[in-house]
Amino acid sequence: MDFDKLATLWILCLCFAGEYLAEKPCQVHTDQQHVDDGLSELCRIDEALCKDENAILSFEAIRSIHKQMDDDANGNVDVTETDGFLREDLNYHDPKAKHNSFHGADLLISVEDMWNTWKTSLVYNWTVEEMVVWLTGCVELPQYEDAVKKIRINGSAMPRLAVKNTTLTMSILKILDRSHAQKLQLKALDTVLFGPPLMNRHSHLKDFLLVVSIVIAVGGCWFAYMQNRYSKDHMGKMIKDLEWLQRAEQSLHDLQQKLQQAQEEHRSVEVEKVNLEQQLRDEINAAKQEAQRFRELREGTENELSRQKYAEEELEQKAEKELESRCSWSPPESLQKWLQLTHEVEVQYYNIKKQNAERQLLAAKEGAEKIKKKRNTLFGTFHVAHSSSLDDVDHKILTAK
């Protein structure tokens, strides 16, 4: 029983070994046939490079990339296949710009088109030093710089880095980290398909943008400084103008108050002047009336004196006539004595009254002259109107009458 199981196991092992040995020559034959097809195609496309081993390896890499992109295997890569390849394999979310760079005006890209485009690329003519710059600047793997320099990989070998080639990456370049190998492959694939990255140009562009940004920033700061300075100067000037306006407004207010006060004083002076003029006119009128009354009194006194004189003359005439009429009649001696005595008494009494009247009249005249002199002074009329001189003169005139 154990022998049967062991025999069966050996038979199965021999079958698998035979199948493996049968398939391996077939696979080697297939790979050899693939290389021969690539060589014949390269000789057909570019006869000058069909004997260059590096060119043959690069062409095989280009064919591998084209096969990877050609999903329907019709020999041409269309726009849809390019879009899918960019999104799935290169993880581009907006592949529109890459479309234009890869296809241009040709919507279908064959292996020959891709090879010719690669030969005209700037990367194809890169030197070893430029490859080192690309490896350190774009791929950011400077630790493999010495390996690239040692085996002297130039730009024409870039397609070999763009495909999975464990012999090149692990054995020759000593890239043991799979993430580094994958990163190198993707960067190389992007460079082969879409041209060199804008490392130097981008650096110059960044420098230019930096300089422009600095200039703009300095200009902005200078403009802000000037604006701030102008604003401060303008604000200071405006504040000074406002202060001057406030002082002018206060001065105007004070002048208005003074003017109003002066107007009020002027009105009060005008009113006082009018009242004083009216008072003076009243006093002048009163003085005129008093003078008129004094004139009338004086005229009346003179008339009274003249009437008294006329009466005396008339009495004398009557007395003379009476004496003449009575000359013929002789009264008794006793009656003559009494009449003589009575006449003398009356004459004496008359003379006394006459003297008193003359003194009163003289005093009245003197008072009138004093009043007249006082009236000619500045405040004479006022004093005359409010003093008792007029009453005294009036009383003297009445007494004289």
Tab-separated table of C-alpha atoms in Angstrom:
chain	number	residue	atom	x	y	z
A	1	MET	CA	0.000	0.000	0.000
A	2	ASP	CA	2.766	2.402	0.830
A	3	PHE	CA	4.651	1.364	-2.264
A	4	ASP	CA	1.656	2.206	-4.458
A	5	LYS	CA	1.348	5.689	-2.937
A	6	LEU	CA	5.028	6.326	-3.385
A	7	ALA	CA	4.904	5.170	-6.994
A	8	THR	CA	1.956	7.418	-7.689
A	9	LEU	CA	3.784	10.405	-6.174
A	10	TRP	CA	6.854	9.776	-8.312
A	11	ILE	CA	4.746	9.506	-11.423
A	12	LEU	CA	3.087	12.881	-10.681
A	13	CYS	CA	6.463	14.508	-10.084
A	14	LEU	CA	7.783	13.166	-13.339
A	15	CYS	CA	4.701	14.442	-15.176
A	16	PHE	CA	5.094	17.969	-13.756
A	17	ALA	CA	8.778	17.957	-14.528
A	18	GLY	CA	8.153	16.860	-18.049
A	19	GLU	CA	5.495	19.505	-18.551
A	20	TYR	CA	7.819	22.192	-17.185
A	21	LEU	CA	10.656	21.109	-19.418
A	22	ALA	CA	8.287	21.062	-22.361
A	23	GLU	CA	6.952	24.572	-21.659
A	24	LYS	CA	10.318	26.202	-20.962
A	25	PRO	CA	11.781	25.710	-24.408
A	26	CYS	CA	8.513	26.971	-25.822
A	27	GLN	CA	8.686	30.150	-23.686
A	28	VAL	CA	12.299	30.705	-24.627
A	29	HIS	CA	11.358	30.231	-28.192
A	30	THR	CA	8.501	32.743	-27.810
A	31	ASP	CA	10.752	35.384	-26.198
A	32	GLN	CA	13.356	34.851	-28.842
A	33	GLN	CA	10.706	35.214	-31.507
A	34	HIS	CA	9.483	38.446	-29.862
A	35	VAL	CA	13.014	39.844	-29.873
A	36	ASP	CA	13.481	38.865	-33.473
A	37	ASP	CA	10.200	40.565	-34.412
A	38	GLY	CA	11.279	43.732	-32.601
A	39	LEU	CA	14.655	43.691	-34.294
A	40	SER	CA	13.139	43.245	-37.715
A	41	GLU	CA	10.651	46.052	-37.018
A	42	LEU	CA	13.421	48.353	-35.805
A	43	CYS	CA	15.462	47.594	-38.908
A	44	ARG	CA	12.415	48.400	-40.986
A	45	ILE	CA	11.773	51.672	-39.163
A	46	ASP	CA	15.343	52.806	-38.486
A	47	GLU	CA	17.955	50.773	-40.309
A	48	ALA	CA	20.828	52.832	-38.915
A	49	LEU	CA	20.122	51.672	-35.349
A	50	CYS	CA	19.142	48.065	-35.964
A	51	LYS	CA	22.649	46.863	-34.991
A	52	ASP	CA	22.949	49.100	-31.873
A	53	GLU	CA	22.324	46.951	-28.796
A	54	ASN	CA	21.239	49.909	-26.636
A	55	ALA	CA	18.880	51.134	-29.379
A	56	ILE	CA	17.396	47.622	-29.674
A	57	LEU	CA	16.751	47.469	-25.919
A	58	SER	CA	15.218	50.970	-25.939
A	59	PHE	CA	13.008	50.053	-28.922
A	60	GLU	CA	11.821	46.929	-27.097
A	61	ALA	CA	10.943	49.139	-24.129
A	62	ILE	CA	8.993	51.506	-26.434
A	63	ARG	CA	7.113	48.507	-27.890
A	64	SER	CA	6.335	47.303	-24.356
A	65	ILE	CA	4.981	50.735	-23.372
A	66	HIS	CA	2.876	50.893	-26.547
A	67	LYS	CA	1.527	47.390	-25.880
A	68	GLN	CA	0.683	48.420	-22.321
A	69	MET	CA	-1.306	51.397	-23.610
A	70	ASP	CA	-2.961	49.577	-26.560
A	71	ASP	CA	-5.812	47.843	-24.745
A	72	ASP	CA	-7.536	46.491	-27.866
A	73	ALA	CA	-4.201	45.386	-29.393
A	74	ASN	CA	-5.023	46.871	-32.781
A	75	GLY	CA	-1.573	48.379	-33.167
A	76	ASN	CA	-2.653	51.994	-32.463
A	77	VAL	CA	-3.232	53.941	-29.261
A	78	ASP	CA	-6.281	56.175	-29.492
A	79	VAL	CA	-7.394	59.039	-27.260
A	80	THR	CA	-9.613	56.869	-25.110
A	81	GLU	CA	-6.846	54.397	-24.413
A	82	THR	CA	-4.467	57.236	-23.591
A	83	ASP	CA	-7.013	58.721	-21.187
A	84	GLY	CA	-7.484	55.394	-19.443
A	85	PHE	CA	-3.740	54.816	-19.218
A	86	LEU	CA	-3.151	58.279	-17.749
A	87	ARG	CA	-5.889	57.887	-15.167
A	88	GLU	CA	-5.229	54.302	-14.125
A	89	ASP	CA	-1.486	53.815	-14.516
A	90	LEU	CA	-0.110	57.355	-14.040
A	91	ASN	CA	-2.900	58.597	-11.718
A	92	TYR	CA	-3.533	61.852	-13.623
A	93	HIS	CA	-6.905	63.335	-12.659
A	94	ASP	CA	-6.894	65.973	-15.398
A	95	PRO	CA	-5.075	64.416	-18.390
A	96	LYS	CA	-6.213	67.002	-20.952
A	97	ALA	CA	-2.813	68.735	-21.171
A	98	LYS	CA	-1.055	65.384	-21.432
A	99	HIS	CA	-3.402	64.401	-24.297
A	100	ASN	CA	-2.264	67.372	-26.334
A	101	SER	CA	1.388	66.679	-25.572
A	102	PHE	CA	1.172	62.963	-26.496
A	103	HIS	CA	-1.228	62.932	-29.464
A	104	GLY	CA	-0.878	66.398	-30.923
A	105	ALA	CA	-2.813	66.327	-34.207
A	106	ASP	CA	-2.511	62.521	-34.556
A	107	LEU	CA	-5.373	60.702	-32.852
A	108	LEU	CA	-3.843	57.256	-33.444
A	109	ILE	CA	-0.314	56.553	-32.248
A	110	SER	CA	1.560	53.505	-33.597
A	111	VAL	CA	4.856	52.018	-32.401
A	112	GLU	CA	6.655	53.789	-35.223
A	113	ASP	CA	5.049	57.121	-34.271
A	114	MET	CA	6.024	56.650	-30.653
A	115	TRP	CA	9.632	55.708	-31.606
A	116	ASN	CA	10.040	58.652	-33.962
A	117	THR	CA	8.625	60.999	-31.321
A	118	TRP	CA	11.049	59.576	-28.792
A	119	LYS	CA	14.036	60.072	-31.080
A	120	THR	CA	13.130	63.741	-31.601
A	121	SER	CA	12.738	64.309	-27.857
A	122	LEU	CA	15.327	66.326	-25.982
A	123	VAL	CA	15.650	63.536	-23.459
A	124	TYR	CA	17.001	61.177	-26.152
A	125	ASN	CA	20.143	63.345	-26.395
A	126	TRP	CA	20.676	63.811	-22.658
A	127	THR	CA	24.159	63.183	-21.337
A	128	VAL	CA	25.029	61.220	-18.213
A	129	GLU	CA	25.288	64.477	-16.244
A	130	GLU	CA	21.823	65.538	-17.367
A	131	MET	CA	20.485	62.139	-16.346
A	132	VAL	CA	22.038	62.667	-12.925
A	133	VAL	CA	20.381	66.088	-12.655
A	134	TRP	CA	17.041	64.525	-13.616
A	135	LEU	CA	17.509	61.714	-11.091
A	136	THR	CA	18.328	64.079	-8.223
A	137	GLY	CA	16.053	67.005	-9.126
A	138	CYS	CA	12.950	65.450	-10.656
A	139	VAL	CA	12.911	61.871	-9.308
A	140	GLU	CA	14.464	63.003	-6.000
A	141	LEU	CA	16.564	59.844	-5.612
A	142	PRO	CA	20.097	61.239	-5.253
A	143	GLN	CA	21.315	58.078	-3.483
A	144	TYR	CA	21.517	56.301	-6.849
A	145	GLU	CA	23.594	59.001	-8.521
A	146	ASP	CA	26.846	57.056	-8.274
A	147	ALA	CA	25.313	53.940	-9.865
A	148	VAL	CA	24.044	55.950	-12.852
A	149	LYS	CA	27.464	57.541	-13.298
A	150	LYS	CA	29.187	54.177	-12.955
A	151	ILE	CA	27.237	52.418	-15.714
A	152	ARG	CA	26.974	55.700	-17.667
A	153	ILE	CA	23.241	55.664	-18.410
A	154	ASN	CA	22.391	58.508	-20.827
A	155	GLY	CA	19.109	59.829	-22.203
A	156	SER	CA	18.732	57.172	-24.914
A	157	ALA	CA	18.336	54.497	-22.196
A	158	MET	CA	15.398	56.262	-20.551
A	159	PRO	CA	12.754	53.845	-22.035
A	160	ARG	CA	14.513	50.932	-20.316
A	161	LEU	CA	13.866	52.674	-16.985
A	162	ALA	CA	10.215	53.231	-17.922
A	163	VAL	CA	9.351	49.495	-17.980
A	164	LYS	CA	9.657	46.810	-15.347
A	165	ASN	CA	13.236	45.615	-15.657
A	166	THR	CA	14.427	43.917	-12.492
A	167	THR	CA	17.799	43.177	-14.003
A	168	LEU	CA	18.501	46.882	-14.589
A	169	THR	CA	16.977	48.210	-11.397
A	170	MET	CA	18.034	45.607	-8.863
A	171	SER	CA	21.176	44.062	-10.307
A	172	ILE	CA	22.786	47.059	-11.987
A	173	LEU	CA	21.411	50.147	-10.181
A	174	LYS	CA	21.101	48.283	-6.852
A	175	ILE	CA	17.597	49.669	-6.196
A	176	LEU	CA	16.314	47.247	-3.562
A	177	ASP	CA	13.406	49.414	-2.374
A	178	ARG	CA	10.362	48.590	-4.497
A	179	SER	CA	8.828	52.035	-3.867
A	180	HIS	CA	11.983	53.683	-5.243
A	181	ALA	CA	11.936	51.408	-8.284
A	182	GLN	CA	8.258	52.159	-8.916
A	183	LYS	CA	8.837	55.903	-8.516
A	184	LEU	CA	11.764	55.783	-10.947
A	185	GLN	CA	9.688	53.833	-13.472
A	186	LEU	CA	6.731	56.249	-13.324
A	187	LYS	CA	8.970	59.340	-13.675
A	188	ALA	CA	10.824	57.740	-16.596
A	189	LEU	CA	7.536	56.719	-18.247
A	190	ASP	CA	6.208	60.278	-17.911
A	191	THR	CA	9.438	61.661	-19.384
A	192	VAL	CA	9.420	59.237	-22.349
A	193	LEU	CA	5.774	59.871	-23.231
A	194	PHE	CA	5.452	63.614	-22.594
A	195	GLY	CA	8.948	65.001	-22.877
A	196	PRO	CA	11.418	66.356	-20.353
A	197	PRO	CA	10.177	67.966	-17.174
A	198	LEU	CA	10.600	71.704	-16.918
A	199	MET	CA	13.230	71.478	-14.211
A	200	ASN	CA	15.552	74.261	-15.250
A	201	ARG	CA	12.838	76.216	-16.938
A	202	HIS	CA	10.586	75.765	-13.975
A	203	SER	CA	13.383	76.822	-11.692
A	204	HIS	CA	13.947	79.953	-13.746
A	205	LEU	CA	10.231	80.508	-13.779
A	206	LYS	CA	10.083	80.157	-10.026
A	207	ASP	CA	13.014	82.528	-9.681
A	208	PHE	CA	11.336	84.972	-11.999
A	209	LEU	CA	8.062	84.655	-10.118
A	210	LEU	CA	9.932	85.062	-6.853
A	211	VAL	CA	11.666	88.195	-8.106
A	212	VAL	CA	8.385	89.530	-9.450
A	213	SER	CA	6.710	88.715	-6.136
A	214	ILE	CA	9.482	90.474	-4.236
A	215	VAL	CA	9.253	93.492	-6.523
A	216	ILE	CA	5.482	93.546	-6.158
A	217	ALA	CA	5.790	93.136	-2.390
A	218	VAL	CA	8.377	95.922	-2.148
A	219	GLY	CA	6.289	98.084	-4.448
A	220	GLY	CA	3.212	97.320	-2.384
A	221	CYS	CA	5.035	98.130	0.839
A	222	TRP	CA	6.404	101.347	-0.656
A	223	PHE	CA	2.964	102.259	-1.978
A	224	ALA	CA	1.393	101.437	1.392
A	225	TYR	CA	4.089	103.497	3.128
A	226	MET	CA	3.545	106.433	0.800
A	227	GLN	CA	-0.208	106.125	1.150
A	228	ASN	CA	0.140	105.949	4.918
A	229	ARG	CA	2.460	108.944	4.921
A	230	TYR	CA	0.174	110.847	2.582
A	231	SER	CA	-2.811	109.893	4.720
A	232	LYS	CA	-1.023	111.039	7.874
A	233	ASP	CA	0.035	114.320	6.242
A	234	HIS	CA	-3.430	114.829	4.847
A	235	MET	CA	-4.977	113.941	8.201
A	236	GLY	CA	-2.638	116.326	10.018
A	237	LYS	CA	-3.436	119.091	7.550
A	238	MET	CA	-7.125	118.354	7.861
A	239	ILE	CA	-6.889	118.426	11.662
A	240	LYS	CA	-5.072	121.776	11.485
A	241	ASP	CA	-7.732	123.069	9.104
A	242	LEU	CA	-10.440	121.846	11.466
A	243	GLU	CA	-8.736	123.527	14.412
A	244	TRP	CA	-8.402	126.726	12.382
A	245	LEU	CA	-12.066	126.463	11.414
A	246	GLN	CA	-13.018	125.918	15.047
A	247	ARG	CA	-10.987	128.958	16.089
A	248	ALA	CA	-12.501	130.968	13.239
A	249	GLU	CA	-15.961	129.770	14.230
A	250	GLN	CA	-15.289	130.713	17.861
A	251	SER	CA	-13.979	134.108	16.757
A	252	LEU	CA	-17.025	134.597	14.574
A	253	HIS	CA	-19.246	133.599	17.486
A	254	ASP	CA	-17.461	136.085	19.759
A	255	LEU	CA	-17.728	138.795	17.108
A	256	GLN	CA	-21.417	138.029	16.699
A	257	GLN	CA	-21.898	138.318	20.451
A	258	LYS	CA	-19.952	141.583	20.510
A	259	LEU	CA	-21.915	142.834	17.520
A	260	GLN	CA	-25.172	141.846	19.168
A	261	GLN	CA	-24.082	143.537	22.384
A	262	ALA	CA	-23.027	146.638	20.438
A	263	GLN	CA	-26.352	146.622	18.599
A	264	GLU	CA	-28.207	146.368	21.898
A	265	GLU	CA	-26.113	149.189	23.344
A	266	HIS	CA	-26.701	151.198	20.189
A	267	ARG	CA	-30.436	150.590	20.462
A	268	SER	CA	-30.410	151.544	24.131
A	269	VAL	CA	-28.383	154.661	23.279
A	270	GLU	CA	-30.811	155.466	20.483
A	271	VAL	CA	-33.758	155.009	22.829
A	272	GLU	CA	-32.049	157.084	25.499
A	273	LYS	CA	-31.176	159.687	22.885
A	274	VAL	CA	-34.780	159.804	21.691
A	275	ASN	CA	-36.040	160.030	25.269
A	276	LEU	CA	-33.496	162.727	26.083
A	277	GLU	CA	-34.370	164.665	22.931
A	278	GLN	CA	-38.055	164.344	23.776
A	279	GLN	CA	-37.344	165.445	27.339
A	280	LEU	CA	-35.284	168.370	26.079
A	281	ARG	CA	-38.027	169.296	23.641
A	282	ASP	CA	-40.566	169.122	26.460
A	283	GLU	CA	-38.333	171.216	28.690
A	284	ILE	CA	-37.725	173.692	25.864
A	285	ASN	CA	-41.456	173.908	25.213
A	286	ALA	CA	-42.110	174.319	28.925
A	287	ALA	CA	-39.416	177.000	29.119
A	288	LYS	CA	-40.935	178.726	26.100
A	289	GLN	CA	-44.333	178.592	27.739
A	290	GLU	CA	-42.891	179.964	30.974
A	291	ALA	CA	-41.096	182.703	29.047
A	292	GLN	CA	-44.319	183.509	27.232
A	293	ARG	CA	-46.135	183.615	30.557
A	294	PHE	CA	-43.412	185.827	32.013
A	295	ARG	CA	-43.626	188.069	28.965
A	296	GLU	CA	-47.368	188.292	29.358
A	297	LEU	CA	-46.990	188.945	33.077
A	298	ARG	CA	-44.430	191.632	32.398
A	299	GLU	CA	-46.621	193.185	29.755
A	300	GLY	CA	-49.536	192.952	32.162
A	301	THR	CA	-47.475	194.635	34.892
A	302	GLU	CA	-46.415	197.402	32.557
A	303	ASN	CA	-50.022	197.868	31.491
A	304	GLU	CA	-51.067	197.925	35.103
A	305	LEU	CA	-48.460	200.570	35.891
A	306	SER	CA	-49.528	202.623	32.927
A	307	ARG	CA	-53.183	202.323	33.999
A	308	GLN	CA	-52.199	203.279	37.502
A	309	LYS	CA	-50.348	206.285	36.137
A	310	TYR	CA	-53.319	207.210	34.013
A	311	ALA	CA	-55.552	206.828	37.065
A	312	GLU	CA	-53.275	209.093	39.079
A	313	GLU	CA	-53.278	211.667	36.348
A	314	GLU	CA	-57.036	211.375	36.067
A	315	LEU	CA	-57.380	211.709	39.809
A	316	GLU	CA	-55.131	214.747	39.758
A	317	GLN	CA	-57.184	216.250	36.966
A	318	LYS	CA	-60.388	215.492	38.829
A	319	ALA	CA	-58.890	216.904	41.986
A	320	GLU	CA	-57.846	220.016	40.144
A	321	LYS	CA	-61.276	220.341	38.618
A	322	GLU	CA	-62.841	219.714	41.970
A	323	LEU	CA	-60.598	222.293	43.471
A	324	GLU	CA	-61.401	224.696	40.713
A	325	SER	CA	-65.074	224.039	41.137
A	326	ARG	CA	-64.827	224.394	44.805
A	327	CYS	CA	-62.620	227.372	44.792
A	328	SER	CA	-65.642	229.461	44.850
A	329	TRP	CA	-66.956	227.465	47.860
A	330	SER	CA	-65.151	227.789	51.014
A	331	PRO	CA	-65.755	225.031	53.494
A	332	PRO	CA	-65.617	225.596	57.151
A	333	GLU	CA	-62.223	225.825	58.683
A	334	SER	CA	-62.658	222.690	60.771
A	335	LEU	CA	-63.766	220.719	57.716
A	336	GLN	CA	-60.817	221.984	55.748
A	337	LYS	CA	-58.486	220.753	58.443
A	338	TRP	CA	-60.061	217.302	58.490
A	339	LEU	CA	-60.082	217.128	54.721
A	340	GLN	CA	-56.501	218.281	54.611
A	341	LEU	CA	-55.553	215.636	57.154
A	342	THR	CA	-57.475	212.945	55.351
A	343	HIS	CA	-55.894	213.890	52.044
A	344	GLU	CA	-52.437	213.807	53.495
A	345	VAL	CA	-53.100	210.401	55.059
A	346	GLU	CA	-54.415	209.024	51.792
A	347	VAL	CA	-51.514	210.484	49.830
A	348	GLN	CA	-49.088	209.043	52.335
A	349	TYR	CA	-50.790	205.630	52.210
A	350	TYR	CA	-50.833	205.778	48.406
A	351	ASN	CA	-47.156	206.620	48.295
A	352	ILE	CA	-46.382	203.719	50.625
A	353	LYS	CA	-48.359	201.292	48.443
A	354	LYS	CA	-46.746	202.743	45.335
A	355	GLN	CA	-43.288	202.317	46.776
A	356	ASN	CA	-44.093	198.744	47.811
A	357	ALA	CA	-45.472	197.981	44.325
A	358	GLU	CA	-42.400	199.509	42.691
A	359	ARG	CA	-40.133	197.405	44.936
A	360	GLN	CA	-42.121	194.271	44.122
A	361	LEU	CA	-42.035	195.079	40.416
A	362	LEU	CA	-38.302	195.729	40.562
A	363	ALA	CA	-37.775	192.443	42.384
A	364	ALA	CA	-39.959	190.685	39.796
A	365	LYS	CA	-37.908	192.215	36.980
A	366	GLU	CA	-34.675	191.131	38.619
A	367	GLY	CA	-36.069	187.593	39.105
A	368	ALA	CA	-37.158	187.506	35.463
A	369	GLU	CA	-33.689	188.610	34.350
A	370	LYS	CA	-32.090	185.888	36.486
A	371	ILE	CA	-34.435	183.284	35.040
A	372	LYS	CA	-33.630	184.530	31.541
A	373	LYS	CA	-29.900	184.255	32.224
A	374	LYS	CA	-30.281	180.732	33.700
A	375	ARG	CA	-32.332	179.618	30.718
A	376	ASN	CA	-29.460	180.479	28.355
A	377	THR	CA	-27.172	177.924	30.104
A	378	LEU	CA	-27.045	174.124	29.246
A	379	PHE	CA	-29.235	172.920	32.083
A	380	GLY	CA	-30.796	176.291	32.871
A	381	THR	CA	-34.156	175.390	31.427
A	382	PHE	CA	-34.238	172.218	33.508
A	383	HIS	CA	-33.331	174.139	36.705
A	384	VAL	CA	-35.801	176.908	35.927
A	385	ALA	CA	-38.575	174.402	35.317
A	386	HIS	CA	-37.970	172.542	38.607
A	387	SER	CA	-37.070	175.480	40.900
A	388	SER	CA	-39.367	177.830	42.867
A	389	SER	CA	-38.041	180.985	41.153
A	390	LEU	CA	-41.012	181.184	38.829
A	391	ASP	CA	-43.439	180.943	41.748
A	392	ASP	CA	-41.580	183.677	43.613
A	393	VAL	CA	-41.590	185.985	40.600
A	394	ASP	CA	-45.268	185.238	40.012
A	395	HIS	CA	-46.061	186.008	43.644
A	396	LYS	CA	-44.106	189.268	43.498
A	397	ILE	CA	-45.945	190.345	40.346
A	398	LEU	CA	-49.315	189.545	41.926
A	399	THR	CA	-48.302	191.478	45.046
A	400	ALA	CA	-47.232	194.431	42.907
A	401	LYS	CA	-50.633	194.396	41.227
